[in-house]
């Protein structure tokens, strides 16, 4: 057999070393679309990984392989390769990716990272062995649901050509699993890990095992592989948060408008407008207009609350692969993957309003302090405050299955074909119950910023918080959801060895995907009004040792025992039914479907690879176009709140796009690679965003109106035009320095526009609510609906380095460095609408989740049986989300800079056994937020929540043969 040289001509010599090392990257389902032709062919003839001639293991081996993949790929790609069977450099997939150049992670909670972005954008196309995967009715999959022990390699594509999937404007993450032909013969691997999580102070097991073998028979070569994994995690999340800002009149009666008492909260929206981007001015002496006259006002928080979440999570997973190679010109692979997710969490929520003005005593001004030079209240004492505790219990489960059959054929000497059939299903089901208990406390003293951007508070007697006799059992919320998704996909692609002068090969293909999704839910609530102690001790639960690493707050409080209530849910529903006949018992409950979607996608692509010379050096390229046609049929179901009658409605839409791509690769010397990429990608709207049926929320904060959301069936795909220019210098076989300049121009970004609607009583689910006011004649809700009303751009630069110095003395021999730095700039226009939903102005803001600067630095060490790394990851502050448009603070919620110190040490006991010790977030960092937009708000005056994310330490033992 033969392979292609860098000149595009056939050669029967053995492929170079680095192509052998990249074999793991260049096999998988579907065409190797972004690999250069000569690298593809080399990969097909390379022996399995355990016959490699370079004796390098551990972290260093993983980095060498990742460099080989980067160098031989046409696209800008970063890779993580397991340095042993089922052994990525971290405990989970997302943790490993945080050290990849240009990737940022955040939302760390429950012992893991929750969000990943590529160059600041979260819209990532996730694939498994080249196939699209998703969770339930969503368009993406949570990477943390894929156990690291099932993964042999992860490729992050920052650019793409016409042969690759068009969705995911941030990029593509392709997760590759093991197959039996990856090994020379039989292989067995077992792994056991124990992870200790803080602040849960629990140990958590992870078990995995793999069995693989291959056989020569008269019918050809066969292989079979089974890989199993199960991870259990008990976690605890602790957070303390001040409420949103609202206006109050002055504490001095002489300065207050008629009809107001000192420090009375201003609810009248004719006097101030809630939800503006910059909020109300915070300068001392700022005024509001009361009936034509200016009066000073103060800003303070409406509430304080803290959350203590105790949870238990499990992720079972399995992967099987069967391979058959009847001859040298064909290979068939059947593989299937199962991912499961189970989570049970008990959130002990303590919530107290701090906005009451009715009992301030003789000196209201003495009950507050303000931040210097502002009208923002820094601390205050409030008497007779209403508060509630809520025992929130959530169970959720996901079951996802993928079945796939792939065939690869050499048709003569010049044509290679790749056919793939796959089917997948995914179901997500969740149930949420919350029981509130409430009381009026004699007083609370609160410091909204204790000096460390944390909130601190205490009641007159914190011991009352844990006394069931002091609490009334109030509302019970009982909700459930079920989301389903499925997809049947067929593709056929080919590579023709044209050898027509400069045009070396022609890539072509067709793909058809039929995606279905549906969602269903139910919701109900009622009020009991019984003393908690009267129900018996089994109905009460008290936590302990809360927030010791956060701030000076109550450490313990009582909640309704959500565990016991869920175990006796039939009795609990019957109890609430006795208080409210409209509340349904278990035997009457059912889920109501809210929408169904059937989306059919057809793809065609054509791409040519060229080979030329420029100034005596190789100039390669590929030029292609991808045609995408999407037809979406939607059915929505509206339920009358009173009669429960269901009214269906429907909508259909069809879109088609031509997406060109171009890549040029120039080798000015044997160790330097220059690349230029242009490509266009799409982000299709999530199915849930298409559903126009309103989802309403009660007026919990008592601002005078509720909130809600509704989708938009007319949403169009967001389109990105992407430019990348890279330079890579491979100055030795295990070291390189590389940099990229890039620009993304994004049109049709989906943003939420708010407008106010009036809901008549028949369709107001909160018409009987005691917390939201009188709903007898219907009620107003501020609704957020998505629309393609924004354009934006994101540009930046990346710099990466992998370096293992030569000739270091003694124990220092084997020391290396991996690091990268990313600089980003993003902006998008943000439309501002009036109550009718009409856009009245345009503002500019950065993208959500984009840190201007981020970097990571890793010291790696490889010496004898010892392999180790110590990493530091840092990202600058960023806009995380927007607050609900109900309050007077700046609408942007910003995160403080985030960092993590991680480590891993492995010791190879012998050829069959190794031991690992690792740690994540060793410095026990917290996650903090604050309100900010433009020049309004800062971390001290408008600080927001603090989350204690905790650290983890793991020990593992691995055995293979």
CSV table of N, CA and C in Angstrom, one decimal, residues 96 118 139 317 342 573 772 879:
chain,number,residue,atom,x,y,z
A,96,UNK,N,-9.9,18.5,31.3
A,96,UNK,CA,-8.8,18.4,30.4
A,96,UNK,C,-8.7,19.5,29.3
A,118,UNK,N,-15.2,28.1,23.1
A,118,UNK,CA,-14.0,28.2,22.2
A,118,UNK,C,-13.9,29.6,21.7
A,139,UNK,N,-29.7,20.8,21.3
A,139,UNK,CA,-28.9,20.7,20.1
A,139,UNK,C,-27.4,20.4,20.5
A,317,UNK,N,-22.0,4.6,32.0
A,317,UNK,CA,-21.7,4.7,30.5
A,317,UNK,C,-21.2,3.4,30.0
A,342,UNK,N,-27.8,10.6,36.3
A,342,UNK,CA,-28.8,10.6,37.4
A,342,UNK,C,-28.4,11.6,38.5
A,573,UNK,N,-49.2,15.2,48.7
A,573,UNK,CA,-50.1,15.8,47.7
A,573,UNK,C,-51.5,15.7,48.2
A,772,UNK,N,-48.2,36.8,44.9
A,772,UNK,CA,-48.1,37.7,43.8
A,772,UNK,C,-49.2,38.8,43.7
A,879,UNK,N,-18.8,39.2,31.3
A,879,UNK,CA,-20.2,39.3,31.4
A,879,UNK,C,-20.8,37.9,31.3
